[in-house]
Amino acid sequence: MSRIAYVNGRYLPHKNASVHIEDRGYQFGDGVYEVVLVLNKNLIDFEGHYTRLKRSLSEISLDFPISETVIKQIFKRLVRSNHITNGLIYLQVTRGVADRAHQFPTNVPPALVVTAKPTLITKTVAGKKAITTADQRWDRRDIKTIQLLPNCIAKQEAVKHDAFEAIMVMQDGTITEGASSNLWMVDKDNQLVTRQASNAILNGITKLSLTNIASIRQYKIVERPFTVEEAREAKELFVTSATAIVTPIIQLNDDLIADGNVGPVALALRSAYLENTR
Ligand code: PDD
């Protein structure tokens, strides 16, 4: 069964789907993206992802007037044609193909690529190790740009240390987020602490959604920056993203978090999130 991808209006076999070598995404990282979770053939938090996509496009002055309905149609068709029950959709918009010059080209149509793949989603998940590393990114981390080299370097550092995620730390000693996730801790008073939305982090759609789910369940949520020291002392740590959903972190560098077991809050929130998306 061959995989199908969407490229600029066409549905093509994944292995033949391609864009031009002078696409600005390829040459400059000039584009934005979204990753959307599919559960039981449903698009999860679609509106949130669409809203953030529009914002990212606007922040980089990329004029791409595509409606929510059209994007949803493309996503649904890819879910069907790739026979996906649980999986991920990747969407990327770049500023299109133009002679290489730094300034934005005029009258060039943006390029839209969408791919989909199945993944295994489980109710429970093993606790993972994370490492800390310097956050080397630019000042507009709120834009979901495809320029991810610092994130890739951080993730590679994690892999080198047999870790699942790299937790990025600013020069002031506060944690921003994971290389591809947002970080949360359960503090000694059982409050859920996660960094507030700002230009310092990507405002995760899973984080937004989980904030609603958790507050309905009477969890106290505090949005503020926190340090590596505080994370190390936390009762629980976990990360959220469209790919990780809610994944517990049981070790940070050489230190176990609490007793080194997966905590009840992370597991309860993972179940609640999966339940909520039924
Ligand atoms: N990344 N922070 C960063 C730096 C991310 O790359 C991501 C997601 C998140 C969480 O966002 P969301 O909850 O909307 O997935 C936070 C995706 C999954 C990726 O790059 O693959």
mmCIF file of C-alpha atoms and ligand atoms in Angstrom:
data_model
loop_
_atom_site.group_PDB
_atom_site.id
_atom_site.type_symbol
_atom_site.label_atom_id
_atom_site.label_comp_id
_atom_site.label_asym_id
_atom_site.label_seq_id
_atom_site.Cartn_x
_atom_site.Cartn_y
_atom_site.Cartn_z
ATOM 1 C CA MET A 1 0.000 0.000 0.000
ATOM 2 C CA SER A 2 1.628 3.251 -1.068
ATOM 3 C CA ARG A 3 1.695 6.377 1.073
ATOM 4 C CA ILE A 4 0.042 9.479 -0.344
ATOM 5 C CA ALA A 5 1.206 13.065 0.162
ATOM 6 C CA TYR A 6 -0.318 16.410 -0.798
ATOM 7 C CA VAL A 7 1.880 18.837 -2.759
ATOM 8 C CA ASN A 8 0.480 22.122 -4.084
ATOM 9 C CA GLY A 9 -2.962 20.872 -5.012
ATOM 10 C CA ARG A 10 -2.006 17.324 -6.004
ATOM 11 C CA TYR A 11 -2.200 14.001 -4.176
ATOM 12 C CA LEU A 12 0.933 12.048 -5.080
ATOM 13 C CA PRO A 13 2.689 8.824 -4.078
ATOM 14 C CA HIS A 14 4.869 9.838 -1.101
ATOM 15 C CA LYS A 15 8.037 8.529 -2.730
ATOM 16 C CA ASN A 16 7.583 10.773 -5.782
ATOM 17 C CA ALA A 17 6.349 13.867 -3.917
ATOM 18 C CA SER A 18 8.877 16.673 -4.220
ATOM 19 C CA VAL A 19 9.407 20.432 -4.333
ATOM 20 C CA HIS A 20 11.870 22.480 -6.377
ATOM 21 C CA ILE A 21 15.493 22.966 -5.234
ATOM 22 C CA GLU A 22 14.943 26.722 -5.087
ATOM 23 C CA ASP A 23 12.019 26.497 -2.692
ATOM 24 C CA ARG A 24 12.655 29.108 0.018
ATOM 25 C CA GLY A 25 11.897 26.559 2.684
ATOM 26 C CA TYR A 26 14.854 24.512 1.462
ATOM 27 C CA GLN A 27 17.193 27.479 1.008
ATOM 28 C CA PHE A 28 16.257 29.772 3.900
ATOM 29 C CA GLY A 29 13.961 27.848 6.220
ATOM 30 C CA ASP A 30 11.421 30.452 5.102
ATOM 31 C CA GLY A 31 8.200 28.790 6.144
ATOM 32 C CA VAL A 32 5.995 27.567 8.967
ATOM 33 C CA TYR A 33 4.495 24.227 9.948
ATOM 34 C CA GLU A 34 2.025 22.352 12.133
ATOM 35 C CA VAL A 35 1.849 18.791 13.438
ATOM 36 C CA VAL A 36 -1.644 17.486 14.180
ATOM 37 C CA LEU A 37 -2.502 14.328 16.081
ATOM 38 C CA VAL A 38 -5.026 11.872 14.643
ATOM 39 C CA LEU A 39 -6.877 9.624 17.100
ATOM 40 C CA ASN A 40 -9.538 7.163 15.979
ATOM 41 C CA LYS A 41 -9.476 8.903 12.574
ATOM 42 C CA ASN A 42 -10.330 12.248 14.226
ATOM 43 C CA LEU A 43 -8.225 15.395 13.925
ATOM 44 C CA ILE A 44 -7.292 16.456 17.463
ATOM 45 C CA ASP A 45 -7.355 20.156 18.438
ATOM 46 C CA PHE A 46 -7.668 21.078 14.754
ATOM 47 C CA GLU A 47 -9.031 24.595 15.407
ATOM 48 C CA GLY A 48 -6.120 25.384 17.722
ATOM 49 C CA HIS A 49 -3.569 24.260 15.153
ATOM 50 C CA TYR A 50 -5.309 26.198 12.382
ATOM 51 C CA THR A 51 -5.402 29.359 14.521
ATOM 52 C CA ARG A 52 -1.698 29.045 15.342
ATOM 53 C CA LEU A 53 -0.872 28.403 11.663
ATOM 54 C CA LYS A 54 -2.639 31.630 10.653
ATOM 55 C CA ARG A 55 -0.740 33.496 13.370
ATOM 56 C CA SER A 56 2.645 32.061 12.339
ATOM 57 C CA LEU A 57 1.957 32.973 8.686
ATOM 58 C CA SER A 58 0.988 36.491 9.649
ATOM 59 C CA GLU A 59 4.052 36.965 11.911
ATOM 60 C CA ILE A 60 6.368 36.202 8.965
ATOM 61 C CA SER A 61 4.216 38.198 6.500
ATOM 62 C CA LEU A 62 3.446 35.155 4.399
ATOM 63 C CA ASP A 63 0.173 35.759 2.624
ATOM 64 C CA PHE A 64 -1.509 32.381 2.259
ATOM 65 C CA PRO A 65 -5.299 32.683 2.235
ATOM 66 C CA ILE A 66 -6.334 29.058 2.696
ATOM 67 C CA SER A 67 -9.533 28.350 4.585
ATOM 68 C CA GLU A 68 -9.991 26.109 7.579
ATOM 69 C CA THR A 69 -12.453 24.041 5.518
ATOM 70 C CA VAL A 70 -9.977 23.397 2.702
ATOM 71 C CA ILE A 71 -7.171 22.389 5.083
ATOM 72 C CA LYS A 72 -9.531 20.096 6.957
ATOM 73 C CA GLN A 73 -10.586 18.483 3.658
ATOM 74 C CA ILE A 74 -6.938 17.843 2.721
ATOM 75 C CA PHE A 75 -6.202 16.365 6.170
ATOM 76 C CA LYS A 76 -9.270 14.109 6.080
ATOM 77 C CA ARG A 77 -8.481 12.884 2.599
ATOM 78 C CA LEU A 78 -4.914 12.009 3.671
ATOM 79 C CA VAL A 79 -6.206 10.204 6.774
ATOM 80 C CA ARG A 80 -8.469 8.130 4.503
ATOM 81 C CA SER A 81 -6.040 7.468 1.663
ATOM 82 C CA ASN A 82 -3.226 6.514 4.042
ATOM 83 C CA HIS A 83 -5.583 4.273 6.084
ATOM 84 C CA ILE A 84 -4.713 6.034 9.322
ATOM 85 C CA THR A 85 -6.531 5.291 12.566
ATOM 86 C CA ASN A 86 -3.969 6.845 14.925
ATOM 87 C CA GLY A 87 -1.165 8.966 13.567
ATOM 88 C CA LEU A 88 0.238 12.359 12.735
ATOM 89 C CA ILE A 89 -0.304 14.935 10.017
ATOM 90 C CA TYR A 90 2.502 17.296 9.054
ATOM 91 C CA LEU A 91 1.703 20.529 7.209
ATOM 92 C CA GLN A 92 4.279 22.964 5.879
ATOM 93 C CA VAL A 93 3.820 26.278 4.080
ATOM 94 C CA THR A 94 6.868 27.938 2.542
ATOM 95 C CA ARG A 95 7.272 31.214 0.657
ATOM 96 C CA GLY A 96 7.561 29.263 -2.594
ATOM 97 C CA VAL A 97 10.124 28.940 -5.367
ATOM 98 C CA ALA A 98 12.213 31.973 -6.377
ATOM 99 C CA ASP A 99 15.743 32.905 -7.486
ATOM 100 C CA ARG A 100 17.869 32.869 -4.353
ATOM 101 C CA ALA A 101 17.794 36.346 -2.749
ATOM 102 C CA HIS A 102 17.222 37.052 0.931
ATOM 103 C CA GLN A 103 14.375 39.553 0.572
ATOM 104 C CA PHE A 104 10.860 38.238 0.066
ATOM 105 C CA PRO A 105 9.991 37.614 -3.625
ATOM 106 C CA THR A 106 6.899 39.242 -5.129
ATOM 107 C CA ASN A 107 4.136 37.403 -6.960
ATOM 108 C CA VAL A 108 5.375 33.966 -5.988
ATOM 109 C CA PRO A 109 2.754 31.444 -4.867
ATOM 110 C CA PRO A 110 3.473 29.839 -1.477
ATOM 111 C CA ALA A 111 4.071 26.072 -1.431
ATOM 112 C CA LEU A 112 1.854 23.780 0.641
ATOM 113 C CA VAL A 113 2.957 20.261 1.520
ATOM 114 C CA VAL A 114 1.003 17.878 3.769
ATOM 115 C CA THR A 115 2.033 14.355 4.786
ATOM 116 C CA ALA A 116 0.443 11.801 7.092
ATOM 117 C CA LYS A 117 1.723 8.702 8.847
ATOM 118 C CA PRO A 118 0.365 6.150 11.304
ATOM 119 C CA THR A 119 1.785 5.996 14.854
ATOM 120 C CA LEU A 120 1.206 3.810 17.880
ATOM 121 C CA ILE A 121 -0.703 5.621 20.636
ATOM 122 C CA THR A 122 -0.899 3.918 24.031
ATOM 123 C CA LYS A 123 -2.923 4.808 27.116
ATOM 124 C CA THR A 124 0.030 4.432 29.437
ATOM 125 C CA VAL A 125 3.610 5.267 28.646
ATOM 126 C CA ALA A 126 6.982 4.546 30.247
ATOM 127 C CA GLY A 127 8.791 7.361 32.063
ATOM 128 C CA LYS A 128 11.602 8.935 30.066
ATOM 129 C CA LYS A 129 14.953 10.594 30.656
ATOM 130 C CA ALA A 130 15.607 14.223 29.660
ATOM 131 C CA ILE A 131 18.759 16.309 29.636
ATOM 132 C CA THR A 132 19.221 20.057 29.952
ATOM 133 C CA THR A 133 20.962 22.112 27.295
ATOM 134 C CA ALA A 134 21.400 25.787 26.408
ATOM 135 C CA ASP A 135 18.553 27.355 24.460
ATOM 136 C CA GLN A 136 20.332 28.700 21.387
ATOM 137 C CA ARG A 137 17.296 29.878 19.441
ATOM 138 C CA TRP A 138 16.192 33.309 18.230
ATOM 139 C CA ASP A 139 13.806 35.642 20.061
ATOM 140 C CA ARG A 140 10.626 34.590 18.211
ATOM 141 C CA ARG A 141 10.147 31.052 19.436
ATOM 142 C CA ASP A 142 6.392 31.670 19.426
ATOM 143 C CA ILE A 143 6.405 31.340 15.615
ATOM 144 C CA LYS A 144 6.241 27.708 14.490
ATOM 145 C CA THR A 145 8.902 28.145 11.838
ATOM 146 C CA ILE A 146 10.554 25.261 9.991
ATOM 147 C CA GLN A 147 13.953 26.732 10.989
ATOM 148 C CA LEU A 148 14.666 24.092 13.610
ATOM 149 C CA LEU A 149 18.447 23.675 13.593
ATOM 150 C CA PRO A 150 18.941 24.636 17.283
ATOM 151 C CA ASN A 151 16.112 22.249 18.213
ATOM 152 C CA CYS A 152 17.708 19.480 16.101
ATOM 153 C CA ILE A 153 21.097 20.063 17.766
ATOM 154 C CA ALA A 154 19.440 19.930 21.200
ATOM 155 C CA LYS A 155 17.557 16.726 20.348
ATOM 156 C CA GLN A 156 20.727 15.121 19.022
ATOM 157 C CA GLU A 157 22.421 15.975 22.325
ATOM 158 C CA ALA A 158 19.544 14.148 24.062
ATOM 159 C CA VAL A 159 19.972 11.096 21.828
ATOM 160 C CA LYS A 160 23.696 11.090 22.597
ATOM 161 C CA HIS A 161 22.795 10.780 26.282
ATOM 162 C CA ASP A 162 20.117 8.105 25.726
ATOM 163 C CA ALA A 163 17.461 10.658 26.564
ATOM 164 C CA PHE A 164 14.023 11.245 25.081
ATOM 165 C CA GLU A 165 14.022 15.040 25.247
ATOM 166 C CA ALA A 166 16.368 18.006 25.635
ATOM 167 C CA ILE A 167 15.065 20.657 28.018
ATOM 168 C CA MET A 168 16.305 24.048 26.866
ATOM 169 C CA VAL A 169 17.515 26.610 29.375
ATOM 170 C CA MET A 170 17.865 30.379 28.869
ATOM 171 C CA GLN A 171 20.837 32.404 30.051
ATOM 172 C CA ASP A 172 18.852 33.584 33.099
ATOM 173 C CA GLY A 173 18.650 29.954 34.281
ATOM 174 C CA THR A 174 14.949 29.445 33.512
ATOM 175 C CA ILE A 175 13.678 26.611 31.378
ATOM 176 C CA THR A 176 11.954 27.561 28.156
ATOM 177 C CA GLU A 177 10.662 24.214 26.825
ATOM 178 C CA GLY A 178 11.720 20.919 25.271
ATOM 179 C CA ALA A 179 13.334 20.679 21.836
ATOM 180 C CA SER A 180 9.922 19.615 20.499
ATOM 181 C CA SER A 181 7.584 19.864 23.502
ATOM 182 C CA ASN A 182 6.435 22.019 26.421
ATOM 183 C CA LEU A 183 7.578 21.155 29.950
ATOM 184 C CA TRP A 184 5.371 20.952 33.051
ATOM 185 C CA MET A 185 6.120 20.176 36.678
ATOM 186 C CA VAL A 186 4.012 19.173 39.644
ATOM 187 C CA ASP A 187 5.388 21.211 42.542
ATOM 188 C CA LYS A 188 5.449 20.331 46.246
ATOM 189 C CA ASP A 189 1.972 21.868 46.680
ATOM 190 C CA ASN A 190 0.618 19.689 43.836
ATOM 191 C CA GLN A 191 0.256 22.706 41.561
ATOM 192 C CA LEU A 192 0.813 22.255 37.827
ATOM 193 C CA VAL A 193 3.489 24.711 36.749
ATOM 194 C CA THR A 194 4.278 25.486 33.107
ATOM 195 C CA ARG A 195 5.810 28.524 31.424
ATOM 196 C CA GLN A 196 3.331 31.149 30.255
ATOM 197 C CA ALA A 197 2.919 31.915 26.543
ATOM 198 C CA SER A 198 5.349 34.597 25.309
ATOM 199 C CA ASN A 199 7.957 35.010 22.577
ATOM 200 C CA ALA A 200 10.234 32.717 24.630
ATOM 201 C CA ILE A 201 8.343 29.497 23.838
ATOM 202 C CA LEU A 202 6.101 27.900 21.291
ATOM 203 C CA ASN A 203 2.595 28.118 22.701
ATOM 204 C CA GLY A 204 1.748 24.421 22.447
ATOM 205 C CA ILE A 205 -1.735 23.477 21.343
ATOM 206 C CA THR A 206 -1.577 20.321 23.489
ATOM 207 C CA LYS A 207 -0.569 22.536 26.429
ATOM 208 C CA LEU A 208 -3.543 24.849 25.793
ATOM 209 C CA SER A 209 -5.921 21.944 25.550
ATOM 210 C CA LEU A 210 -4.478 20.216 28.625
ATOM 211 C CA THR A 211 -4.746 23.456 30.606
ATOM 212 C CA ASN A 212 -8.514 23.403 29.993
ATOM 213 C CA ILE A 213 -8.829 19.706 30.787
ATOM 214 C CA ALA A 214 -6.782 20.067 33.984
ATOM 215 C CA SER A 215 -8.654 23.105 35.249
ATOM 216 C CA ILE A 216 -12.008 21.362 34.731
ATOM 217 C CA ARG A 217 -10.557 18.594 36.889
ATOM 218 C CA GLN A 218 -9.778 21.123 39.638
ATOM 219 C CA TYR A 219 -5.996 21.115 39.236
ATOM 220 C CA LYS A 220 -4.383 24.396 40.225
ATOM 221 C CA ILE A 221 -2.356 25.687 37.272
ATOM 222 C CA VAL A 222 0.376 28.277 37.652
ATOM 223 C CA GLU A 223 1.895 29.735 34.492
ATOM 224 C CA ARG A 224 5.395 31.068 35.189
ATOM 225 C CA PRO A 225 9.024 30.366 34.283
ATOM 226 C CA PHE A 226 10.873 27.878 36.504
ATOM 227 C CA THR A 227 14.491 26.858 36.930
ATOM 228 C CA VAL A 228 16.382 23.586 36.451
ATOM 229 C CA GLU A 229 16.791 23.445 40.233
ATOM 230 C CA GLU A 230 13.010 23.633 40.707
ATOM 231 C CA ALA A 231 12.470 20.994 38.030
ATOM 232 C CA ARG A 232 14.932 18.684 39.747
ATOM 233 C CA GLU A 233 13.036 19.076 43.035
ATOM 234 C CA ALA A 234 9.592 18.580 41.450
ATOM 235 C CA LYS A 235 7.207 15.798 42.465
ATOM 236 C CA GLU A 236 6.652 15.073 38.768
ATOM 237 C CA LEU A 237 7.831 16.350 35.414
ATOM 238 C CA PHE A 238 6.176 15.747 32.074
ATOM 239 C CA VAL A 239 6.210 17.093 28.533
ATOM 240 C CA THR A 240 3.337 17.742 26.145
ATOM 241 C CA SER A 241 3.124 17.936 22.358
ATOM 242 C CA ALA A 242 1.039 16.567 19.503
ATOM 243 C CA THR A 243 3.528 13.690 19.267
ATOM 244 C CA ALA A 244 4.313 13.067 22.962
ATOM 245 C CA ILE A 245 0.715 13.835 24.122
ATOM 246 C CA VAL A 246 1.574 13.718 27.867
ATOM 247 C CA THR A 247 4.882 11.908 28.506
ATOM 248 C CA PRO A 248 6.355 11.608 32.010
ATOM 249 C CA ILE A 249 9.997 12.557 32.584
ATOM 250 C CA ILE A 250 11.472 10.502 35.432
ATOM 251 C CA GLN A 251 15.120 11.519 35.139
ATOM 252 C CA LEU A 252 16.721 14.906 34.470
ATOM 253 C CA ASN A 253 20.423 14.605 33.620
ATOM 254 C CA ASP A 254 21.778 12.323 36.406
ATOM 255 C CA ASP A 255 18.962 12.994 38.872
ATOM 256 C CA LEU A 256 15.839 10.922 39.335
ATOM 257 C CA ILE A 257 12.636 12.951 39.721
ATOM 258 C CA ALA A 258 11.127 12.078 43.110
ATOM 259 C CA ASP A 259 11.464 8.272 43.435
ATOM 260 C CA GLY A 260 12.103 7.786 39.717
ATOM 261 C CA ASN A 261 8.680 6.269 39.003
ATOM 262 C CA VAL A 262 5.977 7.600 36.717
ATOM 263 C CA GLY A 263 3.758 9.883 38.804
ATOM 264 C CA PRO A 264 -0.036 9.712 39.114
ATOM 265 C CA VAL A 265 -0.708 13.232 37.790
ATOM 266 C CA ALA A 266 1.050 12.718 34.445
ATOM 267 C CA LEU A 267 -0.737 9.422 33.909
ATOM 268 C CA ALA A 268 -4.117 10.836 34.929
ATOM 269 C CA LEU A 269 -3.668 13.809 32.586
ATOM 270 C CA ARG A 270 -2.597 11.585 29.697
ATOM 271 C CA SER A 271 -5.721 9.443 30.188
ATOM 272 C CA ALA A 272 -7.893 12.537 30.556
ATOM 273 C CA TYR A 273 -6.494 14.002 27.333
ATOM 274 C CA LEU A 274 -7.040 10.767 25.396
ATOM 275 C CA GLU A 275 -10.515 10.392 26.926
ATOM 276 C CA ASN A 276 -11.423 13.971 26.067
ATOM 277 C CA THR A 277 -10.559 13.431 22.422
ATOM 278 C CA ARG A 278 -12.839 10.400 21.980
HETATM 279 N N1 PDD B 1 6.580 20.192 18.004
HETATM 280 N N2 PDD B 1 7.587 23.469 21.737
HETATM 281 C C1 PDD B 1 8.285 23.144 20.629
HETATM 282 C C2 PDD B 1 9.629 23.745 20.423
HETATM 283 C C3 PDD B 1 7.727 22.250 19.698
HETATM 284 O O1 PDD B 1 8.400 21.952 18.584
HETATM 285 C C4 PDD B 1 6.449 21.676 19.952
HETATM 286 C C5 PDD B 1 5.796 20.716 19.014
HETATM 287 C C6 PDD B 1 5.773 22.048 21.129
HETATM 288 C C7 PDD B 1 4.399 21.526 21.471
HETATM 289 O O2 PDD B 1 3.427 22.056 20.600
HETATM 290 P P1 PDD B 1 2.081 21.261 20.270
HETATM 291 O O3 PDD B 1 1.487 20.895 21.574
HETATM 292 O O4 PDD B 1 1.271 22.237 19.530
HETATM 293 O O5 PDD B 1 2.469 20.038 19.479
HETATM 294 C C8 PDD B 1 6.371 22.956 21.990
HETATM 295 C C9 PDD B 1 6.067 19.308 16.997
HETATM 296 C C10 PDD B 1 5.261 18.175 17.534
HETATM 297 C C11 PDD B 1 7.198 18.885 16.097
HETATM 298 O O6 PDD B 1 8.022 19.733 15.790
HETATM 299 O O7 PDD B 1 7.253 17.728 15.670
#
